Short mmCIF file of C-alpha atoms in Angstrom, two decimals:
data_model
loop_
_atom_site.label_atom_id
_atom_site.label_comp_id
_atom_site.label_asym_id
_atom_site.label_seq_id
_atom_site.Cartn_x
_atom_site.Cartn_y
_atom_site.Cartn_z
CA UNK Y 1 -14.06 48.21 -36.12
CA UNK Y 2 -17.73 47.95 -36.97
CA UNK Y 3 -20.18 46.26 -34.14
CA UNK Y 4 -22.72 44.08 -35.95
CA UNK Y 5 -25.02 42.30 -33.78
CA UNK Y 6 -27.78 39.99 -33.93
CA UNK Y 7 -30.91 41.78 -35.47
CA UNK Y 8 -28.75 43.62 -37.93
CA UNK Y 9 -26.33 45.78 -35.90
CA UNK Y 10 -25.30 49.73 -37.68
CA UNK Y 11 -22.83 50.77 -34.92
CA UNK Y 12 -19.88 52.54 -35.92
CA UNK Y 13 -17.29 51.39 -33.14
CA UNK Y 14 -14.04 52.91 -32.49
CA UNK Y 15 -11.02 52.52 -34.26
CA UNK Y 16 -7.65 51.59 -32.73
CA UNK Y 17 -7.01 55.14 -31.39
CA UNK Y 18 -9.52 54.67 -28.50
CA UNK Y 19 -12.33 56.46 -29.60
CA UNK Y 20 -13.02 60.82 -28.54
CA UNK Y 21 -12.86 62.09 -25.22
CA UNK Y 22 -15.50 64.26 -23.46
CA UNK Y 23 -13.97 67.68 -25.07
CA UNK Y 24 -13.84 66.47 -28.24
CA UNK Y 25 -17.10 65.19 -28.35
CA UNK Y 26 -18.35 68.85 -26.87
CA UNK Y 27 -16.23 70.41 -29.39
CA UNK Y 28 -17.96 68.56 -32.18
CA UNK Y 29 -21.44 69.71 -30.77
CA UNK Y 30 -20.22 73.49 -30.20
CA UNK Y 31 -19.15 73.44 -33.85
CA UNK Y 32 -22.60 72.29 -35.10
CA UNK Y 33 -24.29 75.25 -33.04
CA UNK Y 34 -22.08 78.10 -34.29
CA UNK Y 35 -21.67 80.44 -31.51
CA UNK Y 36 -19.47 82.58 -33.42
CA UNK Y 37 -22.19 83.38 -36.00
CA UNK Y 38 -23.98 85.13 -32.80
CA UNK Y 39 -22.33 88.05 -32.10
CA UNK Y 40 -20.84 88.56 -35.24
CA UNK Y 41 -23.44 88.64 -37.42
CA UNK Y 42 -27.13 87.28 -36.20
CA UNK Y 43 -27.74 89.39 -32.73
CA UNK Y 44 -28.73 91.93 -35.22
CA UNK Y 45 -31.98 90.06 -35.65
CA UNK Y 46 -32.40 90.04 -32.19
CA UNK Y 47 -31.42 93.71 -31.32
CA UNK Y 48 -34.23 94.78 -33.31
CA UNK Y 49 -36.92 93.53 -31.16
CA UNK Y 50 -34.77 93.01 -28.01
CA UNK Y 51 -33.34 96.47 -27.94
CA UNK Y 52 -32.01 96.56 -24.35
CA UNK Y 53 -32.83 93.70 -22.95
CA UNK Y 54 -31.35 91.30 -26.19
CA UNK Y 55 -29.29 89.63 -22.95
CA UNK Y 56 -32.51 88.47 -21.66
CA UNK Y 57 -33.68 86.83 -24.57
CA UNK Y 58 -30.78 84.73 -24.74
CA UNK Y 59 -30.89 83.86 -21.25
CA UNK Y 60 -34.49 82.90 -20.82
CA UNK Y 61 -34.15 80.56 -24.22
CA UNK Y 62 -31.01 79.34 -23.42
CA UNK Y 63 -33.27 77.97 -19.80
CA UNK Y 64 -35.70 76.61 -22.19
CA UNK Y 65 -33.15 74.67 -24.70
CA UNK Y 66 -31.47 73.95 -21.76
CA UNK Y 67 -34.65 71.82 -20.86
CA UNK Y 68 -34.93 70.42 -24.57
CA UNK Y 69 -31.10 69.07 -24.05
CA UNK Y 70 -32.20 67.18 -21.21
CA UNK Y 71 -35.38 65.81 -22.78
CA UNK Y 72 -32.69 64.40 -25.83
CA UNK Y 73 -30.36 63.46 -23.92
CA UNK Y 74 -33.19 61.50 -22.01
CA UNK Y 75 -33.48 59.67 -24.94
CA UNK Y 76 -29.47 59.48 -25.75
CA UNK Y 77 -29.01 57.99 -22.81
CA UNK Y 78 -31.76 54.80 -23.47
CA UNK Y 79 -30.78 55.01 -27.14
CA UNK Y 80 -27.23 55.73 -27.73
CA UNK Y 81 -27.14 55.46 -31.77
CA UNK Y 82 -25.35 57.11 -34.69
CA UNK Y 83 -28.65 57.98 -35.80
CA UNK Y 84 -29.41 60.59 -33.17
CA UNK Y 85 -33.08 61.73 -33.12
CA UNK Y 86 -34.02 59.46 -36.17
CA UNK Y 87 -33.02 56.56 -33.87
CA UNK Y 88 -34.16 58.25 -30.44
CA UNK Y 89 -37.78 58.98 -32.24
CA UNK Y 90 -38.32 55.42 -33.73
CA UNK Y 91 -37.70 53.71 -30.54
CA UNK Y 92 -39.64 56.21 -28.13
CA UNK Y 93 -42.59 57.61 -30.05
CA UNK Y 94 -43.09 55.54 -33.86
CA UNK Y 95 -40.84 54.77 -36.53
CA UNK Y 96 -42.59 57.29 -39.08
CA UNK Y 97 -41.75 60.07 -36.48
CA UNK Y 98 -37.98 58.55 -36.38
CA UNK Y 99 -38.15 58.73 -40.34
CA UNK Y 100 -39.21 62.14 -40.64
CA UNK Y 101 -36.73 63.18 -38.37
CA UNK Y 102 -34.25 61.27 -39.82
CA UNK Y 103 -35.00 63.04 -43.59
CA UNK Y 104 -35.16 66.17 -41.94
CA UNK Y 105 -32.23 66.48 -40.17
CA UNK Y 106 -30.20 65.19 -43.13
CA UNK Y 107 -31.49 67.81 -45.28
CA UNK Y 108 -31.34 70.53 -42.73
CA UNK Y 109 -27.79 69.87 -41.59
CA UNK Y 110 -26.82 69.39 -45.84
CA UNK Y 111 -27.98 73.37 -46.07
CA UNK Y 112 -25.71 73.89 -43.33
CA UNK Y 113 -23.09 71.99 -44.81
CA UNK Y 114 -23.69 73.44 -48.39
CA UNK Y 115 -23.40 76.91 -46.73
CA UNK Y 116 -20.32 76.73 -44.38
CA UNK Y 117 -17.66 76.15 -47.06
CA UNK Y 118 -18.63 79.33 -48.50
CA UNK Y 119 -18.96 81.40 -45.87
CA UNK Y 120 -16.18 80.57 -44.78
CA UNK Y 121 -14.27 82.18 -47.89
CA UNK Y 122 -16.31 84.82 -47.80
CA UNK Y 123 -14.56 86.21 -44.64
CA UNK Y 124 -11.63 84.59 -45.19
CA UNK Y 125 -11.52 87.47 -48.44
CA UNK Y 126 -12.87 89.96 -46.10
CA UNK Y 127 -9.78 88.97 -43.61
CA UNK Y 128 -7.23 89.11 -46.73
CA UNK Y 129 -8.01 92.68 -47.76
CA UNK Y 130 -6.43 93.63 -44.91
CA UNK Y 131 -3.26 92.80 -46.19
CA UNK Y 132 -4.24 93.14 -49.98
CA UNK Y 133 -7.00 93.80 -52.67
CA UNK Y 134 -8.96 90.95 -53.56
CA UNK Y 135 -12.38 90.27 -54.57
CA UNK Y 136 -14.54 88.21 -56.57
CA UNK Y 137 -16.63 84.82 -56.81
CA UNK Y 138 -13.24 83.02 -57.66
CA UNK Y 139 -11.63 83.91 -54.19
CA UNK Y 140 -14.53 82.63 -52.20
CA UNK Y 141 -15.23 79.23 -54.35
CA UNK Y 142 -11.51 78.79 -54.55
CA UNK Y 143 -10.94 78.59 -50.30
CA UNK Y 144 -14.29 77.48 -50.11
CA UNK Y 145 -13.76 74.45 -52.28
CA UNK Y 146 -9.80 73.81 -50.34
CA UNK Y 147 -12.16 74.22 -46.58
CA UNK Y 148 -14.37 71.59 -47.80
CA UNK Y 149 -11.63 68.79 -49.23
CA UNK Y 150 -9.59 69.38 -46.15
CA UNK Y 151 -12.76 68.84 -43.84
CA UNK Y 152 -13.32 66.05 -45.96
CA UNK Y 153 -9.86 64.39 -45.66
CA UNK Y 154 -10.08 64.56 -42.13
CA UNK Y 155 -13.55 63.40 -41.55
CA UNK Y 156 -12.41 60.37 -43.89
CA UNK Y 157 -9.05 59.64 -41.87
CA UNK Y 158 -11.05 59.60 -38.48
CA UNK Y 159 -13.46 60.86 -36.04
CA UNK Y 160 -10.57 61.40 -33.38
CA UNK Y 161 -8.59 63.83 -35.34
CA UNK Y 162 -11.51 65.48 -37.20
CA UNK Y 163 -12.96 66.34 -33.56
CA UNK Y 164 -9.31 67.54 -32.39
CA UNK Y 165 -8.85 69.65 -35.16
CA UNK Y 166 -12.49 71.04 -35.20
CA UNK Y 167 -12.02 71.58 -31.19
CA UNK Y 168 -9.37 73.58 -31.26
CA UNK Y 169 -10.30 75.56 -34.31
CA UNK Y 170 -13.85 76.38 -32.67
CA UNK Y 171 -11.56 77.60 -29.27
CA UNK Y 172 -9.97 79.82 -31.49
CA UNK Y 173 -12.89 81.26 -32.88
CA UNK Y 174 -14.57 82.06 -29.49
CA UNK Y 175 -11.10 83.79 -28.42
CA UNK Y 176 -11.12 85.62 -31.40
CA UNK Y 177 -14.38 86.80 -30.06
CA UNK Y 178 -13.45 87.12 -26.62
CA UNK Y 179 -10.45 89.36 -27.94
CA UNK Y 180 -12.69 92.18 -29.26
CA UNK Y 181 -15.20 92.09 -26.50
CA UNK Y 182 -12.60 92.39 -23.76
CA UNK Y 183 -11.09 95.36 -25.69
CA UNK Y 184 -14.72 96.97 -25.88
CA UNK Y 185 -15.00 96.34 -22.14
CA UNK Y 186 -11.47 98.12 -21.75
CA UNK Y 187 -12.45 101.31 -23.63
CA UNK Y 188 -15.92 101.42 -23.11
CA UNK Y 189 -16.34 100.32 -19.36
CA UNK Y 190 -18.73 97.24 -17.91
CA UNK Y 191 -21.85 99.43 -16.76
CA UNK Y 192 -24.95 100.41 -18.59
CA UNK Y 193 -28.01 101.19 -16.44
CA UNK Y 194 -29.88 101.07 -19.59
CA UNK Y 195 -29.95 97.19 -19.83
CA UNK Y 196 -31.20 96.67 -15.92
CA UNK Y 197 -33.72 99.46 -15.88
CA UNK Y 198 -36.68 96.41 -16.39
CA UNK Y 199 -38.83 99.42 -16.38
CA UNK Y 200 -38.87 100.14 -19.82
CA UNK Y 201 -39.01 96.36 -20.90
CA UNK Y 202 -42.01 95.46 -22.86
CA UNK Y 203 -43.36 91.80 -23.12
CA UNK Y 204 -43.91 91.71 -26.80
CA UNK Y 205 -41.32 92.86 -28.76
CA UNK Y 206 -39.30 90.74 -26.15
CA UNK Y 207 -41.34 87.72 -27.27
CA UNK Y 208 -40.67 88.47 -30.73
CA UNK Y 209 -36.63 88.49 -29.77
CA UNK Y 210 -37.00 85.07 -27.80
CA UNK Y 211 -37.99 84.00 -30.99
CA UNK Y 212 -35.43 84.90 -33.28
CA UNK Y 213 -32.74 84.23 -30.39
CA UNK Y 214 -34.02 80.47 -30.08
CA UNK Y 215 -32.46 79.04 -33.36
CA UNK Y 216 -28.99 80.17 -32.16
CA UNK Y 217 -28.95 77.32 -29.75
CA UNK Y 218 -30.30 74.69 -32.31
CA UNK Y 219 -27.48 71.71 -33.04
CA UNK Y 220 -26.29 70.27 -29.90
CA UNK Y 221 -28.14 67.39 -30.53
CA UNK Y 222 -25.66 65.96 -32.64
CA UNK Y 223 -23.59 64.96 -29.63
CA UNK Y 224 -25.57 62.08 -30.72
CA UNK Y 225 -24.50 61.04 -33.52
CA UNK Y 226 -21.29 59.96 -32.30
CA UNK Y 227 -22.44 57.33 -29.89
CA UNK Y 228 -20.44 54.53 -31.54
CA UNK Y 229 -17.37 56.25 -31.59
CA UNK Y 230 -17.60 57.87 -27.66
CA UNK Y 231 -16.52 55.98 -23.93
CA UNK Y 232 -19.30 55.80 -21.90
CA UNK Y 233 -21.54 57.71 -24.82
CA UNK Y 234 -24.85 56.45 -22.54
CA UNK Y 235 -23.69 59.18 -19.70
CA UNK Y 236 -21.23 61.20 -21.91
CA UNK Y 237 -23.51 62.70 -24.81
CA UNK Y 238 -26.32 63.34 -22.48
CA UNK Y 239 -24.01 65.32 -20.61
CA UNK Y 240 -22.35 67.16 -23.18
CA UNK Y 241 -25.69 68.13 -24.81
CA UNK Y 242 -26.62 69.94 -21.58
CA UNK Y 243 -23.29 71.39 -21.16
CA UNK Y 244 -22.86 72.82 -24.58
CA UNK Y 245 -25.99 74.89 -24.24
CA UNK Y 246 -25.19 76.23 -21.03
CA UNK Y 247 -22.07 77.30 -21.99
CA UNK Y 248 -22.68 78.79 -25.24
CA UNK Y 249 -25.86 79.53 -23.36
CA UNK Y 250 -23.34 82.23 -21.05
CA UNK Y 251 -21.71 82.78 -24.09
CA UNK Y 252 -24.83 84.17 -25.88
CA UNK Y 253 -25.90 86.51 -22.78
CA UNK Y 254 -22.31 88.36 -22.47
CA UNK Y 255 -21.86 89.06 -25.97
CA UNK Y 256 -25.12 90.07 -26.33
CA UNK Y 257 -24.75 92.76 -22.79
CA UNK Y 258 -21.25 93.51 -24.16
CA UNK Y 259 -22.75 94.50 -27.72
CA UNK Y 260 -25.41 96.47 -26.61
CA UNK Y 261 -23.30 98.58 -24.20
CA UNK Y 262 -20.95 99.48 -27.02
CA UNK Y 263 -23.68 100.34 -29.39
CA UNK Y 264 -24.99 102.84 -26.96
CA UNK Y 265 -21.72 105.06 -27.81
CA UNK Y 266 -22.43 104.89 -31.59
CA UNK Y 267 -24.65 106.27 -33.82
CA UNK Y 268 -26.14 103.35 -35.15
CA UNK Y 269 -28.63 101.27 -34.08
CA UNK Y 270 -27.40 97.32 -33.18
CA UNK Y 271 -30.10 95.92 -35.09
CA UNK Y 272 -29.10 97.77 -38.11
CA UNK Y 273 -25.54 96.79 -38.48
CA UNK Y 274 -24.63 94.37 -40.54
CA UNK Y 275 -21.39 93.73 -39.06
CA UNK Y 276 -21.67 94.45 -35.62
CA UNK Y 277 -18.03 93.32 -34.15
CA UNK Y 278 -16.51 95.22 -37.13
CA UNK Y 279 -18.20 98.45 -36.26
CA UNK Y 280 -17.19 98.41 -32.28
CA UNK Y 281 -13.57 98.06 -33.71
CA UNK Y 282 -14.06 101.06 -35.51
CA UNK Y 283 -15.70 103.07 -32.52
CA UNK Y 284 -13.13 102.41 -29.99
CA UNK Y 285 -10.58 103.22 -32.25
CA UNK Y 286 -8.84 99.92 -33.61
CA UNK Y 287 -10.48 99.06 -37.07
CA UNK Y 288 -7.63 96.47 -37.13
CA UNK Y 289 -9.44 94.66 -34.31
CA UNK Y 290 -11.96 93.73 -37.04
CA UNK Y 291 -9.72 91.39 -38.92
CA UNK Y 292 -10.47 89.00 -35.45
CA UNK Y 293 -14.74 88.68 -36.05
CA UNK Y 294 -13.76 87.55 -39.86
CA UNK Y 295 -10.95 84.84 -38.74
CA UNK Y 296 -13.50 83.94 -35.94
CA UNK Y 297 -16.19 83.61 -38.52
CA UNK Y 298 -13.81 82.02 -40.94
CA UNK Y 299 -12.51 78.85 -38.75
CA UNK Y 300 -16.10 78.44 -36.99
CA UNK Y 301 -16.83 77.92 -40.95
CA UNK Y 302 -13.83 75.46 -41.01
CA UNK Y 303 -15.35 73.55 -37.44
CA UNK Y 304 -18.83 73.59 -38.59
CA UNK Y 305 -17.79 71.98 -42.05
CA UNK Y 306 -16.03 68.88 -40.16
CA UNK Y 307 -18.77 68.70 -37.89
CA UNK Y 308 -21.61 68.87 -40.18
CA UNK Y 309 -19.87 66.24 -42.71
CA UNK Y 310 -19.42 63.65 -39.70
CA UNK Y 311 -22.77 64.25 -38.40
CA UNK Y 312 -24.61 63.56 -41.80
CA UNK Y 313 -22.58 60.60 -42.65
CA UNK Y 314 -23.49 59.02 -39.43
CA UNK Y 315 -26.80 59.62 -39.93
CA UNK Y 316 -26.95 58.15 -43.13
CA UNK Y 317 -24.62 55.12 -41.92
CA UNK Y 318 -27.16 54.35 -39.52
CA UNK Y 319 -30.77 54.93 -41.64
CA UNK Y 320 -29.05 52.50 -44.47
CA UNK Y 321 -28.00 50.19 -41.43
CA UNK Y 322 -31.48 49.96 -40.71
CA UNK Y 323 -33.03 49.79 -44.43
CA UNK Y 324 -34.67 53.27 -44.68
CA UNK Y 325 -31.85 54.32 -47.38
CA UNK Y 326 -30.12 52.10 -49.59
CA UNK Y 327 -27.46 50.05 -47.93
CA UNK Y 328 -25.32 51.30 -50.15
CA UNK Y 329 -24.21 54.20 -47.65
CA UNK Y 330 -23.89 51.27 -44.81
CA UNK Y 331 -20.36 51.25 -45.67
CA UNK Y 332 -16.89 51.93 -43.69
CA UNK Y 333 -13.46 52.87 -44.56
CA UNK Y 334 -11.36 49.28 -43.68
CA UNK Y 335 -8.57 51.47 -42.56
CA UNK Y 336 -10.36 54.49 -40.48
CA UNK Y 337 -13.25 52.75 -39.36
CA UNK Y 338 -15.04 56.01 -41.10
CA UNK Y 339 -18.52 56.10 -43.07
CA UNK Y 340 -16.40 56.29 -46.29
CA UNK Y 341 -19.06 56.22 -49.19
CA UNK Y 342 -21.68 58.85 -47.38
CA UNK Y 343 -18.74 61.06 -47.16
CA UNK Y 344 -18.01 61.17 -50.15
CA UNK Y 345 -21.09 61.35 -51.82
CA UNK Y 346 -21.55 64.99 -49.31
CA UNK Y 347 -18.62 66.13 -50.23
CA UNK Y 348 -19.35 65.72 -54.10
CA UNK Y 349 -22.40 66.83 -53.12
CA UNK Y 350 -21.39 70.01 -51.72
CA UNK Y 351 -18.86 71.01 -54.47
CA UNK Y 352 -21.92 70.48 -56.93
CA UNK Y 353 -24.13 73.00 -55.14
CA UNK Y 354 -20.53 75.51 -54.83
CA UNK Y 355 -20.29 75.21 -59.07
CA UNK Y 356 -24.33 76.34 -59.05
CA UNK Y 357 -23.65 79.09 -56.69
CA UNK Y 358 -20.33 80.70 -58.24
CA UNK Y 359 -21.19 79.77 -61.93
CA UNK Y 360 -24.87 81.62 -61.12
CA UNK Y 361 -23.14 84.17 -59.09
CA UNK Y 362 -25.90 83.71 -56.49
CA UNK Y 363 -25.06 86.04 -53.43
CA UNK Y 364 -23.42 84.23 -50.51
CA UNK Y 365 -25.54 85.78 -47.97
CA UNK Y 366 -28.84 84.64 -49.92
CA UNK Y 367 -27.84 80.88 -49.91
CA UNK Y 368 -27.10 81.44 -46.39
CA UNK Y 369 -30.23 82.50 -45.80
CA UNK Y 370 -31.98 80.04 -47.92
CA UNK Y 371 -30.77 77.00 -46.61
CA UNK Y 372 -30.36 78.49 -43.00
CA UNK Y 373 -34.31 78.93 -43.28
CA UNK Y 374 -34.46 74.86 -43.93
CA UNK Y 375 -31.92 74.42 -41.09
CA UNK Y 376 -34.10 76.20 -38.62
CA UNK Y 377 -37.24 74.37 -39.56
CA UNK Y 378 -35.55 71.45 -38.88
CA UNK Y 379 -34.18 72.07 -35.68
CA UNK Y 380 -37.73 73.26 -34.40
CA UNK Y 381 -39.76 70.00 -35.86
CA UNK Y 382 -37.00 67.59 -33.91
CA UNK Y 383 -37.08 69.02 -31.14
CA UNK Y 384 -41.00 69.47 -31.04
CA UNK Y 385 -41.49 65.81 -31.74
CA UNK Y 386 -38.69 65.03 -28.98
CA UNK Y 387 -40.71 66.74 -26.04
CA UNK Y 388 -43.44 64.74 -27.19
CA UNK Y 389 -41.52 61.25 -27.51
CA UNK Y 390 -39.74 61.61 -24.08
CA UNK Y 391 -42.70 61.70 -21.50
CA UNK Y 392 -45.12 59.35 -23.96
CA UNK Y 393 -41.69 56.68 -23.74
CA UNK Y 394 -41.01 57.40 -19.85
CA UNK Y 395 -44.86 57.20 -18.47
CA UNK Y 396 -44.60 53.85 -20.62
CA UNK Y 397 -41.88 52.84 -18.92
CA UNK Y 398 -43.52 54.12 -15.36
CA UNK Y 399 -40.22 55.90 -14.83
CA UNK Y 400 -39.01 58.12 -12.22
CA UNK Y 401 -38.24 61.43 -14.71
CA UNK Y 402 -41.99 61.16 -16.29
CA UNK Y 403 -43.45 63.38 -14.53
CA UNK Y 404 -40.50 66.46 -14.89
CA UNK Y 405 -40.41 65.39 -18.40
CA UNK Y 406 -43.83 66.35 -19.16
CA UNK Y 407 -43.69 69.73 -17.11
CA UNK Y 408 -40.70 70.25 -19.38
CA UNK Y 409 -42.53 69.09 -22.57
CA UNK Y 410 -45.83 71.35 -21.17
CA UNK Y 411 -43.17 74.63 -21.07
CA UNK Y 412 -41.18 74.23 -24.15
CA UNK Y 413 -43.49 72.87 -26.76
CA UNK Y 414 -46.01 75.74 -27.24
CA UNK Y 415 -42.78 78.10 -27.59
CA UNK Y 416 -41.70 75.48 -30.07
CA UNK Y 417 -44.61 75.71 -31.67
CA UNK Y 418 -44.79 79.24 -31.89
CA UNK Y 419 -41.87 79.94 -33.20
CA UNK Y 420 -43.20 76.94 -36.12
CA UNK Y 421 -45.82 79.24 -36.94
CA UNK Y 422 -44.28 82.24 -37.20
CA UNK Y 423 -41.73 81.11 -39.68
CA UNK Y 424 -44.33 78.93 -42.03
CA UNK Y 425 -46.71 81.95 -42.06
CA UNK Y 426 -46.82 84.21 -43.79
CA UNK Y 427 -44.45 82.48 -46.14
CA UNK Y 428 -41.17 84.15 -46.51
CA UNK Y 429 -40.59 85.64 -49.90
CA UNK Y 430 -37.72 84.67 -52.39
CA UNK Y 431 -35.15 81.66 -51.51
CA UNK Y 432 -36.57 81.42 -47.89
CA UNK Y 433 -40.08 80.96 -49.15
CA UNK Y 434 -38.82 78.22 -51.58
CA UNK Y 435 -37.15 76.83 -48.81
CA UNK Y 436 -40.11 76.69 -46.46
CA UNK Y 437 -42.53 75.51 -48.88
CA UNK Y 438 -39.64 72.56 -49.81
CA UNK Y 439 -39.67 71.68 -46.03
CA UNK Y 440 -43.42 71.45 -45.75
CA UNK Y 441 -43.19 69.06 -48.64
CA UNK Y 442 -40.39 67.36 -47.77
CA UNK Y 443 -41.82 66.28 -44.36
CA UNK Y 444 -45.55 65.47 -45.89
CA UNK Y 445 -43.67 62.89 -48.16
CA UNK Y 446 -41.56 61.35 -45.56
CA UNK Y 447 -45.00 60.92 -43.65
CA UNK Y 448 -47.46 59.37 -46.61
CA UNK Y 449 -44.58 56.98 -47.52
CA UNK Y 450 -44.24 55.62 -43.46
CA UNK Y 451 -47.77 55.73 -43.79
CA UNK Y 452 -47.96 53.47 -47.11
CA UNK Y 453 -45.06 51.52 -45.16
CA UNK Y 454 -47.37 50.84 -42.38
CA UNK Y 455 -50.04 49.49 -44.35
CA UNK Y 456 -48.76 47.28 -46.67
CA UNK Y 457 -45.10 46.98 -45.99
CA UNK Y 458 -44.93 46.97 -42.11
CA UNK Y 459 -42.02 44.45 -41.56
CA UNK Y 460 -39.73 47.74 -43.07
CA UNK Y 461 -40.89 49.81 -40.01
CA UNK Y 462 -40.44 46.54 -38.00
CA UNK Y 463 -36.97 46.00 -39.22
CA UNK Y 464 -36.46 49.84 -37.35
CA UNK Y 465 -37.12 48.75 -34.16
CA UNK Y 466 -35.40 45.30 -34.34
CA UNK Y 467 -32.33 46.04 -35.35
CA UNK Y 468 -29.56 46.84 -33.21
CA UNK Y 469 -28.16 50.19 -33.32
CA UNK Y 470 -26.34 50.72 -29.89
CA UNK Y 471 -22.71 50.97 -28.69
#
């Protein structure tokens, strides 16, 4: 049932079937971060710059987000809400930051959301030709649009068995993974000199790898949004946010070690492959192995659809709960105890942007891109604004973690910022520069209308901080 208390409660509570345990609410973050998409298609980016030494750039981020996750879950733990950072940010820092973030993590988790479905049939065709011939837009929007109304159906029946089912489907993925790296390791051996000799490592094209490797770790946050629905979710989600980057933190580093090594026996560079898992299978001499990086690929698709649909629904749930968006989407399922109408308005939604895409016959790999590009931007602006709200809410509170909390803000914000920079200028060209520019604009609205709130309609950003939003 739904927890309304005095001051205008938004909770989601837990249905009869006792709310998600520890590893389902890790699997649900893990599924929002990706970690197949790594070593199967995105260390590329990284190789380039990293060369050698693409390990280390993954290790030394995965330190730093390892410090964001325990600036958010700083705040998780004072401000366990469905609303994640849009919640966390009002409370701690203003309610105009908490709106921005709220807008922009919608939005950025939607591209995800509008891109997952279809990459997902994408390699789910590249795993069928296997077997068969088949090819074509129809393939990929027709198991595209079946990933997304099964996600949907169980997102809508409950957040217990949509975090089962995207748990173990996110396992699988990884062992997929795991399969064809232990089989390089069997082949190919465990040493490579090459990738210790620190010799030959140079500081700046490592800098530029730390950051292209640093949006890999971007969605553990929304741990969060699953506060109402988690035991103990004051000392659970804090916990699981730190544990999900350190594991797919160790993750990261031995894929990256075991990819490099294997690339040293072929003829082409890492960075230039577009399919990286797919050519090792071919070089030890088992293209069949390949079949594994699409099926991994595929069902992270599958987890990351679930996910994403019951992290934006929450999200909404909880802005309408507290009068930023209509109340319209403040709204359960009687039966599940789910946020019914915001589901369904992402799923139709979603199958609006898939007719675009197939009846344009846009490229799968550019909308990707595109709305990856928003994604990232997103990720980066939370988390800057996070390292800011932590210390300025704990040295108001004269607490004991101030003091670490600013050292922490003091090391990860100018990287955060950085890495800002780089990807606003110079603007990207095509979809990713539409993207950008849409982001920039998206977050200067969001900020003149808390601003015009402020001034002449200040009981709305009043009615943020008074209602209740806790489990």
């Amino acid at each position: 049932m739904t927890q309304v208390r005095q001051g205008g409660g938004v909770t989601l509570r837990r249905t009869s079937g006792g709310g998600i345990n520890v590893s389902e609410l890790w699997g649900h973050a893990v599924a929002n971060i990706t970690p197949s998409a790594m070593p199967a298609v995105t260390i590329s980016l990284v190789a380039i710059h990293g060369g050698a030494f693409t390990w280390l750039a993954y290790a030394l981020i995965g330190m730093l987000m390892t410090l964001v996750a325990l600036q958010v879950g700083i705040l998780a733990r004072h401000f366990p809400s469905p609303g994640s950072l849009f919640f966390y940010l009002s409370k701690a820092l203003h309610p105009i930051s908490g709106m921005v973030a709220g807008f922009t993590m919608i939005t950025g988790y939607l591209g995800a959301l509008a891109a997952a479905p279809l990459l997902g049939g994408l390699f789910v065709e590249q795993a069928l030709r296997f077997f068969w011939p088949v090819s074509g837009m129809g393939w990929i929007a027709g198991i595209g649009v079946l990933y997304l109304l099964v996600a949907w159906r169980l997102a809508l029946r409950g957040i217990e068995i949509s975090a089962r089912w995207g748990l173990w489907v996110e396992i699988f993925s990884i062992l997929c993974i795991v399969f064809i790296a232990a089989a390089a390791l069997w082949h190919l051996g465990w040493r490579d000199p090459a990738q210790w000799n620190f010799q030959r490592l140079h500081t700046a094209p490592l800098a530029q790898a730390l950051i292209l490797s640093l949006l890999a770790y971007g969605g553990f946050e929304t741990a969060g949004n699953l506060a109402g629905e988690t035991s103990a979710a004051r000392t659970a989600i804090p916990r699981v946010m730190v544990l999900s980057v350190l594991m797919v933190g160790g993750f990261f580093v031995a894929m990256a070690y075991i990819e490099v090594l294997a690339f040293a026996h072929l003829p082409t560079p890492l960075g230039d492959s577009a399919a990286p898992l797919n050519a090792i299978a071919q070089a030890i001499g088992h293209p069949w192995l390949g079949i594994f990086s699409d099926l991994a690929m595929a069902t992270a698709a599958f987890s990351a659809t679930i996910a994403t649909l019951n992290s934006i629904s929450r999200i909404l749930y909880s802005m309408a709960g507290h009068g930023i968006i209509p109340r319209f989407f403040h709204h359960r399922d009687l039966r599940h105890g789910t946020p019914a109408r915001a589901l369904r308005v992402l799923a139709i939604s979603v199958l609006i942007s898939m007719a675009v895409v197939t009846l344009w016959k846009i490229p799968i790999l550019s909308v990707v891109g595109t709305f990856g590009t928003f994604t990232g931007l997103a990720f980066l602006l939370i988390y800057s604004l996070a390292n800011i709200a932590t210390p300025w809410f704990l040295f108001r509170q004269r607490h004991a973690w101030r003091w670490p909390s600013l050292i922490i803000a003091g090391i990860s914000l100018p990287l955060l910022i950085k890495v800002t920079a780089v990807s606003l200028w110079p603007l990207p060209v095509g979809g990713e520069g539409a993207a950008t520019l849409l982001f920039v604009v998206l977050v200067m609205v969001i900020f003149f209308w808390g601003l015009y709130w402020a001034a002449f309609r200040p009981e709305r950003l009043r009615h943020i901080l008074v209602a209740v939003d806790e489990p």
